[in-house]
mmCIF file of C-alpha atoms and ligand atoms in Angstrom:
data_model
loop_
_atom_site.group_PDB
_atom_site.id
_atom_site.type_symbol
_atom_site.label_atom_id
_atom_site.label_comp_id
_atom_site.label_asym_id
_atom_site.label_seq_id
_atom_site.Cartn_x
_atom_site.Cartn_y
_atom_site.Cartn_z
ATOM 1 C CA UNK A 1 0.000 0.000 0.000
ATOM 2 C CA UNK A 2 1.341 3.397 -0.433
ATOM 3 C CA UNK A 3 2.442 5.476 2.278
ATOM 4 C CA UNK A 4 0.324 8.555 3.061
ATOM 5 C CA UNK A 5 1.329 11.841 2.879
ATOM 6 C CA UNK A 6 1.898 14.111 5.171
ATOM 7 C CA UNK A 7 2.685 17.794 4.922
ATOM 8 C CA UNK A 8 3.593 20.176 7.629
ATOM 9 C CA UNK A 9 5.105 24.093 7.558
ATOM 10 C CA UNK A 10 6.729 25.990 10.007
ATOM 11 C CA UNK A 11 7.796 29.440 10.198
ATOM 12 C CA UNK A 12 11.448 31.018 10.078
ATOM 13 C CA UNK A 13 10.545 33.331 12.405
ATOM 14 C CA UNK A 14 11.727 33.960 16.168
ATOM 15 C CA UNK A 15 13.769 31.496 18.264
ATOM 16 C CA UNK A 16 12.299 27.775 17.588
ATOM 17 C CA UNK A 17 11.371 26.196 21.101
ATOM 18 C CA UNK A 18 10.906 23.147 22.558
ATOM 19 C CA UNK A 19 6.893 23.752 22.399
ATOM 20 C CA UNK A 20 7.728 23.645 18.359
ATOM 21 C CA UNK A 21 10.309 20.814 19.116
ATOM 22 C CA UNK A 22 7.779 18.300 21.123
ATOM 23 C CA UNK A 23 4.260 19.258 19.189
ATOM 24 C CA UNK A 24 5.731 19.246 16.282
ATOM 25 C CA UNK A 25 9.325 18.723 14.514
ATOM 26 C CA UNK A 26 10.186 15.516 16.904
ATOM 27 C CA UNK A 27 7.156 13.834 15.470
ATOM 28 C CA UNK A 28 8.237 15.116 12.180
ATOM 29 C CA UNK A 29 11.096 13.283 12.663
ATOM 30 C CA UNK A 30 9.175 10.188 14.383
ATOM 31 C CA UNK A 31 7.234 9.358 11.605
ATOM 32 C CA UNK A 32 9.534 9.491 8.891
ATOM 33 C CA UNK A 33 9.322 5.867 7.962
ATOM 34 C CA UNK A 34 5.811 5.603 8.007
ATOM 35 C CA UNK A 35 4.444 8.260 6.063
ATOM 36 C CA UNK A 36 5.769 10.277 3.250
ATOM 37 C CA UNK A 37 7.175 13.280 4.415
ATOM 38 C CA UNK A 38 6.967 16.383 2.753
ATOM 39 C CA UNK A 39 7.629 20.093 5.525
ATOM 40 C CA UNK A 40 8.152 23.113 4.637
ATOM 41 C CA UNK A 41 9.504 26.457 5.705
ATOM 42 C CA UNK A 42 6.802 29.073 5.089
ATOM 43 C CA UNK A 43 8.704 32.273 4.580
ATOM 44 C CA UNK A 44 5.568 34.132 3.092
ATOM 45 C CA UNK A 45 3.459 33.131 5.694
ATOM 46 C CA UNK A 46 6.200 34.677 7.421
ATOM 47 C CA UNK A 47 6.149 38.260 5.995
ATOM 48 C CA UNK A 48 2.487 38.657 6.743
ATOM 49 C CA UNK A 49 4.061 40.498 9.707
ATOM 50 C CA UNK A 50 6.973 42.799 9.796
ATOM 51 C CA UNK A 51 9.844 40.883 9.132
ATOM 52 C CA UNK A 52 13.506 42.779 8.815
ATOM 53 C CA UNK A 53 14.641 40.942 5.209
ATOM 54 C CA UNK A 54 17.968 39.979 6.503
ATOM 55 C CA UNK A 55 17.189 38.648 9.794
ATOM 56 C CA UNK A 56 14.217 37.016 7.903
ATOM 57 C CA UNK A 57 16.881 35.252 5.717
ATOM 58 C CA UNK A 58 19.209 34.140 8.028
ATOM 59 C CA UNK A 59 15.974 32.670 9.999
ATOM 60 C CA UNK A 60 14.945 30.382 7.269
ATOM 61 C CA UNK A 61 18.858 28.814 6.942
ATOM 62 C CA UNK A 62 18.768 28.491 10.550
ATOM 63 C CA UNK A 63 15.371 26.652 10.325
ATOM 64 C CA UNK A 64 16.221 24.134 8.071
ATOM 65 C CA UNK A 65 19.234 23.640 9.500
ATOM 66 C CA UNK A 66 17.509 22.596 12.648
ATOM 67 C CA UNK A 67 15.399 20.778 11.323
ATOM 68 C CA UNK A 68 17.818 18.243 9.760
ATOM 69 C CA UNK A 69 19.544 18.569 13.039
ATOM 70 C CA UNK A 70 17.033 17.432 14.689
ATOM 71 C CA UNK A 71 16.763 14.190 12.578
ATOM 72 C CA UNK A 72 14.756 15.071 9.395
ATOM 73 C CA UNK A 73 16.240 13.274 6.315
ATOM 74 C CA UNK A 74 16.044 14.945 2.995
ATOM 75 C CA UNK A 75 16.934 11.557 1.896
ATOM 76 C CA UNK A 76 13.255 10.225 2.915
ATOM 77 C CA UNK A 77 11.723 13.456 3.638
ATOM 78 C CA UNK A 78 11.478 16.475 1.449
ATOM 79 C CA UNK A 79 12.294 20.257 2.903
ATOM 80 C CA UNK A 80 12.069 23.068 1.161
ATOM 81 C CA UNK A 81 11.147 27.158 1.687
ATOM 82 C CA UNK A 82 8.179 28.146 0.551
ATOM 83 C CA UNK A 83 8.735 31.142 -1.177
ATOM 84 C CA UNK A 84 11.052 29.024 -3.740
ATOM 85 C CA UNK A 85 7.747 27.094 -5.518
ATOM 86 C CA UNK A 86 5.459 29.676 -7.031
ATOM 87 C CA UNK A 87 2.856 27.805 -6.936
ATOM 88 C CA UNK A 88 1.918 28.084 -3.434
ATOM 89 C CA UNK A 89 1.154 32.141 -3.619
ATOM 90 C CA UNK A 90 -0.193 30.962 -7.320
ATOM 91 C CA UNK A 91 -3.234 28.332 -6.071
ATOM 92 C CA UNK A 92 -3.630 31.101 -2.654
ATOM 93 C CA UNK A 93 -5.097 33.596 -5.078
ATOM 94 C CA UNK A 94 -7.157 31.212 -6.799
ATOM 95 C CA UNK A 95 -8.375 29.777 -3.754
ATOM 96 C CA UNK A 96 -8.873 33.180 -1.935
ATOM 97 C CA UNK A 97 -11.843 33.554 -4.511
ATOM 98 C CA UNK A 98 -13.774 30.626 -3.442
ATOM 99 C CA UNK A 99 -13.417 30.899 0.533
ATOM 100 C CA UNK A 100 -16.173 33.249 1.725
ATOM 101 C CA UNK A 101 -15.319 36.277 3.744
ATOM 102 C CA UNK A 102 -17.491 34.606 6.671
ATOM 103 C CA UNK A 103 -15.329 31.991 7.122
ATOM 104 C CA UNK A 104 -12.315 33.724 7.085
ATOM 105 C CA UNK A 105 -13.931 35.700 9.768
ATOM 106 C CA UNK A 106 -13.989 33.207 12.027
ATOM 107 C CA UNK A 107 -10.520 32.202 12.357
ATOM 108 C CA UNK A 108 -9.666 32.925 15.913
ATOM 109 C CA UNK A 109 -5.669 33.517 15.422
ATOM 110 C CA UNK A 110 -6.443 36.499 12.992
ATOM 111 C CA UNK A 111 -8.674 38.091 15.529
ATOM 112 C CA UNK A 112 -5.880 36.964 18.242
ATOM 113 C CA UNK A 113 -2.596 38.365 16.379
ATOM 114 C CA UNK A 114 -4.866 41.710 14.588
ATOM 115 C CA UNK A 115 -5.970 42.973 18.172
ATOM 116 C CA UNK A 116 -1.835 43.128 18.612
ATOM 117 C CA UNK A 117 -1.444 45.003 16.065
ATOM 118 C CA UNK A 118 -4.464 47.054 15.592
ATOM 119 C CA UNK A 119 -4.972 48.913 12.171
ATOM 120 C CA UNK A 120 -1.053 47.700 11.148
ATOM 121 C CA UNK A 121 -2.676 44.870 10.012
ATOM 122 C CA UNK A 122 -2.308 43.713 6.786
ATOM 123 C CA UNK A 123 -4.704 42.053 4.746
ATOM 124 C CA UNK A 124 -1.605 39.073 4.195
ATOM 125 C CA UNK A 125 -2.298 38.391 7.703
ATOM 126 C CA UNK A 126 -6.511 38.196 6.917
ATOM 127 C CA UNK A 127 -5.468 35.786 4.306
ATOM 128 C CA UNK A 128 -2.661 33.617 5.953
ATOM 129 C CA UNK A 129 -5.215 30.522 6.177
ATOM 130 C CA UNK A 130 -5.748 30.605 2.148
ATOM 131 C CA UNK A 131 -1.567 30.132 1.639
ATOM 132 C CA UNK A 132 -1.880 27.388 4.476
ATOM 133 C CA UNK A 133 -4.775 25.423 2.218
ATOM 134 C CA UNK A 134 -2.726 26.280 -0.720
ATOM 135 C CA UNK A 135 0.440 24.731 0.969
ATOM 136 C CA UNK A 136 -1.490 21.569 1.706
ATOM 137 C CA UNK A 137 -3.406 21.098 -1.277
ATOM 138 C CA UNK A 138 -0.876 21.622 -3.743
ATOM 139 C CA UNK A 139 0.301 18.028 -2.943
ATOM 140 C CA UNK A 140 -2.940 16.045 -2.627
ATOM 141 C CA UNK A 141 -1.923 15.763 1.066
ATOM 142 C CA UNK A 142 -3.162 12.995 3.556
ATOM 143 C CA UNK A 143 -2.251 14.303 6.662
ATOM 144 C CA UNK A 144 -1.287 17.246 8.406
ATOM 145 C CA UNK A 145 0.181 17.109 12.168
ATOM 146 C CA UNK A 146 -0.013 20.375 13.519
ATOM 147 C CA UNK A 147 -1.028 21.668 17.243
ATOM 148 C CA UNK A 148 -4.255 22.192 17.771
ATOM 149 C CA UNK A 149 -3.546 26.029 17.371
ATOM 150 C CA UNK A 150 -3.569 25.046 13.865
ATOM 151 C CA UNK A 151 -6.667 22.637 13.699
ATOM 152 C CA UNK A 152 -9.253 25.183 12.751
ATOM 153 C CA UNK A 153 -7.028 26.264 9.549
ATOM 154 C CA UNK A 154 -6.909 22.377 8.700
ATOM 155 C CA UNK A 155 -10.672 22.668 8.965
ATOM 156 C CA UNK A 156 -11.070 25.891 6.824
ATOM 157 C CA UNK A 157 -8.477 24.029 4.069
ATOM 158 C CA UNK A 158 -11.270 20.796 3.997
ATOM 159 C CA UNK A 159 -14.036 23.025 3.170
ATOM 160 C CA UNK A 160 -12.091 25.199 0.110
ATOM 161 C CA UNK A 161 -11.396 21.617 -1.263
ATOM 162 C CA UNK A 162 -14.814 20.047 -0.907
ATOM 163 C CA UNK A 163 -16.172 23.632 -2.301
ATOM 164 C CA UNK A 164 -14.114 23.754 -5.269
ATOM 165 C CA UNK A 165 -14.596 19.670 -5.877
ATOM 166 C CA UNK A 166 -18.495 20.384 -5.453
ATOM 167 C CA UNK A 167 -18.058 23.018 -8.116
ATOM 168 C CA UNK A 168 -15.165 21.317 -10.328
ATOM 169 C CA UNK A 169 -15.666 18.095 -9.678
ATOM 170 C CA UNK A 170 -12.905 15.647 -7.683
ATOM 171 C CA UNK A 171 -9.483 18.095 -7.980
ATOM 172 C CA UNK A 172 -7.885 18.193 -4.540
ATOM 173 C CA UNK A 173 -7.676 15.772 -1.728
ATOM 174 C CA UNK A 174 -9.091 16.237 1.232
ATOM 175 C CA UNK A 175 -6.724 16.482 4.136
ATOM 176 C CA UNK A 176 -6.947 15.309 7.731
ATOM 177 C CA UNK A 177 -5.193 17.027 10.717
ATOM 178 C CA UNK A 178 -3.169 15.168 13.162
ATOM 179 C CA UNK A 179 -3.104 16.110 16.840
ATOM 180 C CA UNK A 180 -0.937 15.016 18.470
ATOM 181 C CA UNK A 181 -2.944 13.427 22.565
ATOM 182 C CA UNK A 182 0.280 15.033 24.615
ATOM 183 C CA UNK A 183 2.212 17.765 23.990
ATOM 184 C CA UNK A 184 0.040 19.446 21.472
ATOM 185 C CA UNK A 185 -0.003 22.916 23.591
ATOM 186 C CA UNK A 186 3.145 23.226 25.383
ATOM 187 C CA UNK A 187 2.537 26.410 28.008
ATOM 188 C CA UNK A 188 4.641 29.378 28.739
ATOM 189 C CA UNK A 189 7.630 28.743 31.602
ATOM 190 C CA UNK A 190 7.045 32.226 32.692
ATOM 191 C CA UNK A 191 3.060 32.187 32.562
ATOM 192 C CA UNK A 192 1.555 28.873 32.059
ATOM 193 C CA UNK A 193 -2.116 29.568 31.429
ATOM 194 C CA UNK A 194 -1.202 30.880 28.028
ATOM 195 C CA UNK A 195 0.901 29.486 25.113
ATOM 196 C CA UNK A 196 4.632 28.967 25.085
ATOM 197 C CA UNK A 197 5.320 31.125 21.497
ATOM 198 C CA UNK A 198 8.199 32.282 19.016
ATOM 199 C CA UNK A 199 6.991 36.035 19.062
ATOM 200 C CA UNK A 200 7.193 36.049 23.155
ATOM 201 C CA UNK A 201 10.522 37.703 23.794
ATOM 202 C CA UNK A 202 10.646 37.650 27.208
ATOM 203 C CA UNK A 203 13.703 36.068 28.541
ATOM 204 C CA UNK A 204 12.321 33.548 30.561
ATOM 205 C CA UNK A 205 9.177 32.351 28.517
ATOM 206 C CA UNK A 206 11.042 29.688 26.300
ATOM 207 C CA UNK A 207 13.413 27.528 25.782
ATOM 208 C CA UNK A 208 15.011 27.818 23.001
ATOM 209 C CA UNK A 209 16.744 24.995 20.525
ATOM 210 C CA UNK A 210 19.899 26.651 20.596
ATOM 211 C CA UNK A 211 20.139 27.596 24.312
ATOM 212 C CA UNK A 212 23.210 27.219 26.666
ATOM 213 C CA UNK A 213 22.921 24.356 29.619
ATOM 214 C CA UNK A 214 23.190 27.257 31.815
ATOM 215 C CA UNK A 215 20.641 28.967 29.895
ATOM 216 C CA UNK A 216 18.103 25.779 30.068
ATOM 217 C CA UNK A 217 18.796 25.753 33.615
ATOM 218 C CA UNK A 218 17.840 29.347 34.702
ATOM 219 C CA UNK A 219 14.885 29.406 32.622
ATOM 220 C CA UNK A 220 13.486 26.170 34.033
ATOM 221 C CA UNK A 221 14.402 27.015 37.559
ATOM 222 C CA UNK A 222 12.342 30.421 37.173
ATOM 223 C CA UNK A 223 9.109 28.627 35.826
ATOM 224 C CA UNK A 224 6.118 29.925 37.315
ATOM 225 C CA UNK A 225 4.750 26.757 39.009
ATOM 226 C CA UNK A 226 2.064 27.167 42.112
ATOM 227 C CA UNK A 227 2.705 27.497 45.970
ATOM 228 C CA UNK A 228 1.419 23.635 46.650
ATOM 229 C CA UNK A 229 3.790 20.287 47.289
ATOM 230 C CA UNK A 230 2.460 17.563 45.417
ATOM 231 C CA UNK A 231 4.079 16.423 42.088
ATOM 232 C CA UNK A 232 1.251 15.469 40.310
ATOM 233 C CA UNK A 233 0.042 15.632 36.481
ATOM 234 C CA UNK A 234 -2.945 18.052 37.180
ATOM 235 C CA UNK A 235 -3.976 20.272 34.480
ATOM 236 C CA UNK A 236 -5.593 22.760 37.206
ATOM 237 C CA UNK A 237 -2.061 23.295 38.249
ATOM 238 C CA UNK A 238 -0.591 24.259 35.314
ATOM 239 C CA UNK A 239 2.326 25.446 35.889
ATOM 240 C CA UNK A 240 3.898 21.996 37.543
ATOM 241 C CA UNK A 241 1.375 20.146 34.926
ATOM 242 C CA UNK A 242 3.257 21.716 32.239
ATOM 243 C CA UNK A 243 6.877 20.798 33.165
ATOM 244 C CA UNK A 244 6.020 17.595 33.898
ATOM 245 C CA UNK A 245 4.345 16.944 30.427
ATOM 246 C CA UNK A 246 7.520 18.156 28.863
ATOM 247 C CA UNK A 247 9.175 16.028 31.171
ATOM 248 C CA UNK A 248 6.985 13.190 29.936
ATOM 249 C CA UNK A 249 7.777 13.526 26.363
ATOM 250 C CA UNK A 250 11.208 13.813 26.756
ATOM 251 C CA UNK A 251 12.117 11.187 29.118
ATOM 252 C CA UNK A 252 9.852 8.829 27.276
ATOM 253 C CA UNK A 253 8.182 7.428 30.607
ATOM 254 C CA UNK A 254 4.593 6.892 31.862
ATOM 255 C CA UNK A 255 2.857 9.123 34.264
ATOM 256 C CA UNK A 256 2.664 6.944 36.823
ATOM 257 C CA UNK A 257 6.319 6.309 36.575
ATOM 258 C CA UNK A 258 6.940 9.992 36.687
ATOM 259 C CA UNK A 259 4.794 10.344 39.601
ATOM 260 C CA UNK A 260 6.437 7.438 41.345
ATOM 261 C CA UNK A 261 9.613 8.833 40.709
ATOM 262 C CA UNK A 262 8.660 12.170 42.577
ATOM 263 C CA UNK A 263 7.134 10.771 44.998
ATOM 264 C CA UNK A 264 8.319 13.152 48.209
ATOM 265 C CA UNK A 265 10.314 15.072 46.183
ATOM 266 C CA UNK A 266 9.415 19.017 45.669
ATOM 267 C CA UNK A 267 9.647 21.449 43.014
ATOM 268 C CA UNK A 268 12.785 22.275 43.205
ATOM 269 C CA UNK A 269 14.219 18.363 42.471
ATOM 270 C CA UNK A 270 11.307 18.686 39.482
ATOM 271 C CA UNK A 271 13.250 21.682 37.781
ATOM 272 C CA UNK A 272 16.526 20.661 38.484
ATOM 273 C CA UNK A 273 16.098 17.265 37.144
ATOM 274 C CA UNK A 274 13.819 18.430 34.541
ATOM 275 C CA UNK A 275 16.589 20.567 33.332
ATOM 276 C CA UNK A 276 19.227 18.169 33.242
ATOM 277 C CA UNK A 277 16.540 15.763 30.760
ATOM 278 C CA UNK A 278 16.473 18.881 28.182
ATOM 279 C CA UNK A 279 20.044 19.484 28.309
ATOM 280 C CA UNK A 280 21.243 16.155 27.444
ATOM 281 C CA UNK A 281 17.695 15.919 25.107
ATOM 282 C CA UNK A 282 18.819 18.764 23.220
ATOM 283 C CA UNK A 283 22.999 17.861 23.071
ATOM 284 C CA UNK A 284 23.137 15.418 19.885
ATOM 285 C CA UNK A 285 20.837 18.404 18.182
ATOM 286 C CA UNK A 286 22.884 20.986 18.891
ATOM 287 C CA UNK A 287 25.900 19.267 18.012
ATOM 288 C CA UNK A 288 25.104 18.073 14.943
ATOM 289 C CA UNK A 289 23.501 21.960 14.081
ATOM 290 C CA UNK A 290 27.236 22.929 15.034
ATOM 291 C CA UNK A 291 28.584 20.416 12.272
ATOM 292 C CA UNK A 292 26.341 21.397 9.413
ATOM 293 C CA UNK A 293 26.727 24.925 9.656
ATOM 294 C CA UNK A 294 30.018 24.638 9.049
ATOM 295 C CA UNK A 295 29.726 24.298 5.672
ATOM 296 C CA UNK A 296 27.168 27.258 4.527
ATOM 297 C CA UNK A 297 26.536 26.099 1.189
ATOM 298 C CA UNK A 298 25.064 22.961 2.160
ATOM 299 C CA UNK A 299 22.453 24.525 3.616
ATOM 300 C CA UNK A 300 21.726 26.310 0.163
ATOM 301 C CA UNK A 301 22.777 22.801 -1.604
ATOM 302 C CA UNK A 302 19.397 21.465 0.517
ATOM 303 C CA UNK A 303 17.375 23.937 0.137
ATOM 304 C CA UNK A 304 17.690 24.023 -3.980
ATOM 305 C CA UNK A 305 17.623 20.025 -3.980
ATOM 306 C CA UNK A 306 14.130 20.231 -1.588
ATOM 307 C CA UNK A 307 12.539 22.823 -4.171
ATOM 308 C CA UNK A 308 13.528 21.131 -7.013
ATOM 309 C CA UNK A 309 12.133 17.313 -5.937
ATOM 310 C CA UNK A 310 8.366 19.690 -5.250
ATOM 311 C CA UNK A 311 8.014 21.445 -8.066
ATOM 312 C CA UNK A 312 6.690 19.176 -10.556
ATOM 313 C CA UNK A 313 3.958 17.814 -8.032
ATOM 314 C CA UNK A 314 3.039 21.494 -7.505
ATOM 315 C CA UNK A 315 2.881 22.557 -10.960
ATOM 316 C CA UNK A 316 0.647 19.704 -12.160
ATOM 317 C CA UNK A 317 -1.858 20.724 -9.619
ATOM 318 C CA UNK A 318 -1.884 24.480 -10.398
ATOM 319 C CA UNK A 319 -2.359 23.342 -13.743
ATOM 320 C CA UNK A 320 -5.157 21.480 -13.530
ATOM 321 C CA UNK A 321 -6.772 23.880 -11.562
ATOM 322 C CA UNK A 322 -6.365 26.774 -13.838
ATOM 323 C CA UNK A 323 -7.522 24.838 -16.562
ATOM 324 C CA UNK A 324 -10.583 23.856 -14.693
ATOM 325 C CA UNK A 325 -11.416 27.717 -13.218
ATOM 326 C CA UNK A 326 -10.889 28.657 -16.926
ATOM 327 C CA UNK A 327 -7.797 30.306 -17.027
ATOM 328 C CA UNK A 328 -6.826 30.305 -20.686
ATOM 329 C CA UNK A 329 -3.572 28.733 -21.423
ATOM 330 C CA UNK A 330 -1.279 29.837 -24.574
ATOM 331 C CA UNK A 331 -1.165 27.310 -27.293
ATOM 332 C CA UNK A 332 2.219 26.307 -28.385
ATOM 333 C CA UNK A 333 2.911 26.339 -32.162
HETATM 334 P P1 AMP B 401 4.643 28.246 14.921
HETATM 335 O O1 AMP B 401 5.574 28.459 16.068
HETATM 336 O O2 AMP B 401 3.322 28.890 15.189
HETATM 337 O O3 AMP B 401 5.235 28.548 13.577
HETATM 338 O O4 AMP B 401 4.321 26.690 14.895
HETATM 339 C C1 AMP B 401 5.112 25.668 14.315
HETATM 340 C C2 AMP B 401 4.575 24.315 14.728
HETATM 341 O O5 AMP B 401 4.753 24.118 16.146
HETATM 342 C C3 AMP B 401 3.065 24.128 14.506
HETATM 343 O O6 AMP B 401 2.772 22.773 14.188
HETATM 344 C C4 AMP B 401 2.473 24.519 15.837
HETATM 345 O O7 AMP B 401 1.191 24.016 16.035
HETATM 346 C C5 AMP B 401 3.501 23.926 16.785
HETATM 347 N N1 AMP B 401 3.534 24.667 18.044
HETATM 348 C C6 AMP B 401 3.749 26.003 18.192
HETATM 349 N N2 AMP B 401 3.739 26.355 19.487
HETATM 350 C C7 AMP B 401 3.492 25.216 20.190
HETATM 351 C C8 AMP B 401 3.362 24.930 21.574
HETATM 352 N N3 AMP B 401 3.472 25.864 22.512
HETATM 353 N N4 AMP B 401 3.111 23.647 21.932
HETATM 354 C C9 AMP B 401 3.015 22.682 20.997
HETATM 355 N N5 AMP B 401 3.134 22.882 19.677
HETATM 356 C C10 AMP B 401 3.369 24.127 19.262
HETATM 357 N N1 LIG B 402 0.270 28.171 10.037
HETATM 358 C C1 LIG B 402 1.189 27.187 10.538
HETATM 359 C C2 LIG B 402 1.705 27.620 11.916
HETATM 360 O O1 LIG B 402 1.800 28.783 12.199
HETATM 361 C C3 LIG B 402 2.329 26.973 9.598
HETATM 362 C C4 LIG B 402 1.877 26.408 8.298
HETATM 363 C C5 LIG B 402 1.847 27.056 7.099
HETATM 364 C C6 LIG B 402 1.413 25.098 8.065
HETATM 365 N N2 LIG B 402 1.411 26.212 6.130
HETATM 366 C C7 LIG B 402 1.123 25.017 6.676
HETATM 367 C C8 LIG B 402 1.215 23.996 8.895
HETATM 368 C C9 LIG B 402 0.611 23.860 6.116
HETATM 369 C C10 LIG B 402 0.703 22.835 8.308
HETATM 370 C C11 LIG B 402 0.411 22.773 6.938
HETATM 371 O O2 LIG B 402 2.038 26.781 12.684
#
């Protein structure tokens, strides 16, 4: 049987955390085998906030070079930057003309990241959810693992296709989301009722892929946690709930094991130890970051070879889709 596929995006923006790391790029990297594989780096999705073009740039290398050091094979999986496939802004304007405006206006990130910016807000950022369905159904995708920040978009991306199919007859697939049961909302060290996040700067909200030992340590020693003793998952504690799910998904353990383990120990044995489990977590992914960025042009090497093995898929699709909408093509000879 064929594998399915699954397609996934992330931004090059801010410093990746381990929120992205355990809802996301680890099981990225978990389920290489299984599925086929196809994640890109959504650089226009990107720009639909202020973005200064050369931190922007260096953003995306950084990205993908964490990404493949954090185990993604361009061997089995594919990688590649948005912005290097037309196609995806291509099939977003086409598809921007058969979502409603209703639906649009219902998407609670826009309202969520528009009331930041008040009237800065540009209409990119209105539209972000078209250039995600465009993303996904350029390549008749199967599934798409994202945390549940992302589920409604997944959502708004099944009912363009089934509109346009309905109208067209069968053109795109329609796409599932995956959700991942733990880990899919990873909270803020510093305030965990709301989200941990790339665009909170504050230093001791994340941590960060790239951050020192000592670094890890501080930050986790500062989490906000509450002013009880038990060491218990309980998600109306959330502060101690939340270190112990991330120590859950990276020690691999059960709960109960956890809880065992903790048994008449306080909070402060939970950071320290919870610490030492993302320093050594993070180590072979930081080392290996160190080794490929010593050569900068592989970086570009991979990035070229990613766009190249998408672009066929995603032209064949825009292609059939303009010829359906009625998009006049020019004959040849
Ligand atoms: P973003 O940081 O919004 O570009 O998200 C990149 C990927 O990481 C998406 O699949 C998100 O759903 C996921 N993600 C972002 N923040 C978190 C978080 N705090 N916990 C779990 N997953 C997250
Ligand atoms: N909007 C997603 C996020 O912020 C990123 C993204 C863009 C994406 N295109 C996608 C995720 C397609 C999954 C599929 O997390």
């Amino acid at each position: 049987m064929a594998k399915k596929r699954v397609f996934s995006g992330i931004q090059p923006t801010g410093n990746i955390h381990i929120g992205n790391y355990l809802g996301a790029i680890s099981r990225w990297v978990a389920t290489q085998k299984e599925y086929e594989n196809i994640f890109c780096i959504v650089d226009l999705h990107a720009i639909t906030v202020p973005q200064d073009p050369t931190e922007l740039k260096s953003k995306t290398r950084e990205l993908l070079g964490l990404l493949l050091a954090a185990g993604i094979d361009p061997d089995m999986s594919t990688l590649f930057v948005q912005s290097h496939v037309k196609e995806h802004a291509e099939l977003a304007w086409i598809l921007n003309c058969f979502i409603p405006m209703g639906w649009m206006q219902r998407m609670t990130q826009f309202k969520e990241k528009s009331q930041k910016q008040k009237e800065q807000v540009s209409v990119g950022l209105f539209d972000y959810p078209a250039l995600m369905a465009s993303d996904i159904l350029l390549y008749d995708t199967d599934l798409v693992p994202v945390g549940d920040d992302q589920k409604q978009h997944v959502e708004l991306t099944r009912d363009v296709a089934q509109r346009f199919n309905s109208i067209y007859g069968p053109t795109f697939k329609i796409p599932e989301p995956l959700i991942p049961q733990v880990g899919a909302r990873i909270m803020g060290l510093d305030d965990p009722t709301s989200k941990m996040s790339k665009s909170e700067d504050k230093p001791s909200h994340a941590v960060h892929l790239l951050d020192t030992p000592d670094e890890i340590l501080n930050k986790i020693r500062r989490a906000t946690t509450d002013s009880q003793k038990e060491v218990k998952f309980d998600e109306s504690r959330p502060g101690i709930n939340n270190l112990l799910v991330i120590y859950e998904l990276f020690s691999h353990k059960s709960r109960q094991e956890i809880e065992d383990h903790f048994a008449g120990k306080g909070y402060a044995e939970v950071k320290n130890e919870l610490a030492e489990l993302v320093i050594e977590g993070l180590r072979p992914l930081q080392e290996r970051y160190k080794e490929l960025t010593e050569d900068p042009n592989e970086i570009d090497r991979l990035m070229e070879k990613g766009a190249e093995k998408v672009k066929p898929v995603a032209a064949a699709k825009v292609s059939e889709v303009k010829e359906k909408v009625g998009l006049a093509r020019i004959c040849q000879g």
